Amino acid sequence: MRLGFIGTGQIAKATILGILKSNLKVNKIYISERNKKISNLLRKKSKKVVVLNDNQEIINKANWIFLSITPNVGNKILKNLKFKSSQIIINFISTIGIAQLKKYIKVNAKIVRALPLPPIALRKGPVPICPANKKVKIFFDHLGTTVEVSNEKLFTNFWCMTAMM
């Protein structure tokens, strides 16, 4: 499994730290250099972590893509990136839903919204996902307790949990 993270904020950092502590079979974790402090810290944690300064290169090298950027950045950059239909895209972006993301990525890839919180670094806490996806559930069950949410409207209600951050 080759993972790619577009964005290196606190949620990406917590998720990657949880992955590194898990027994998930991950070959490489490609991350963006955007936040140099976080990307350097993660690079030092594991040889599996590779820092790249080109988001398209991350997408080209990974089979799972994690979008961990702000909505403003997402609206600016996603439409210019080329995704593959074989990829699984995990969307952490709060206000970009599945329909809008499909328009941006222009391929029929699997898209799952997820809401990890900082305790994911400790492999604890709930991780709501929508829609239900067996592979994504198994993945996040290694990092906490996956909560499958049946529809996107209901999923947005879970965003109030982020106030705990």
Short mmCIF file of C-alpha atoms in Angstrom, two decimals, residues 3-4 7-8 26 33 43 50 74 83 88 96 98 103 107-108 114-116 118 121 123 126 130-131 134 142 157 165:
data_model
loop_
_atom_site.label_atom_id
_atom_site.label_comp_id
_atom_site.label_asym_id
_atom_site.label_seq_id
_atom_site.Cartn_x
_atom_site.Cartn_y
_atom_site.Cartn_z
CA LEU A 3 -0.34 6.34 0.69
CA GLY A 4 -0.23 9.96 -0.41
CA GLY A 7 -1.57 18.71 3.00
CA THR A 8 0.49 18.31 6.15
CA VAL A 26 2.28 0.36 4.21
CA GLU A 33 6.23 19.61 1.98
CA ARG A 43 10.30 12.17 7.73
CA VAL A 50 8.90 10.51 1.71
CA GLY A 74 -8.92 22.49 -2.15
CA PHE A 83 -6.22 11.52 -10.32
CA ILE A 88 -9.12 5.45 -3.29
CA ILE A 96 -16.11 19.83 -0.04
CA ILE A 98 -18.45 13.94 -2.63
CA LYS A 103 -16.37 17.33 -10.43
CA VAL A 107 -12.37 10.35 -12.81
CA ASN A 108 -14.57 7.63 -11.36
CA ALA A 114 -13.50 10.73 6.80
CA LEU A 115 -13.30 12.71 10.00
CA PRO A 116 -10.27 11.70 12.05
CA PRO A 118 -6.11 14.13 16.90
CA ALA A 121 -2.19 9.54 16.52
CA ARG A 123 -4.87 4.91 17.55
CA PRO A 126 -14.00 7.35 16.57
CA CYS A 130 -19.13 8.11 4.54
CA PRO A 131 -20.16 6.22 2.51
CA LYS A 134 -15.04 -2.18 3.53
CA HIS A 142 -6.34 -0.06 12.73
CA ASN A 157 -23.62 16.38 11.64
CA MET A 165 -9.94 20.18 18.68
#
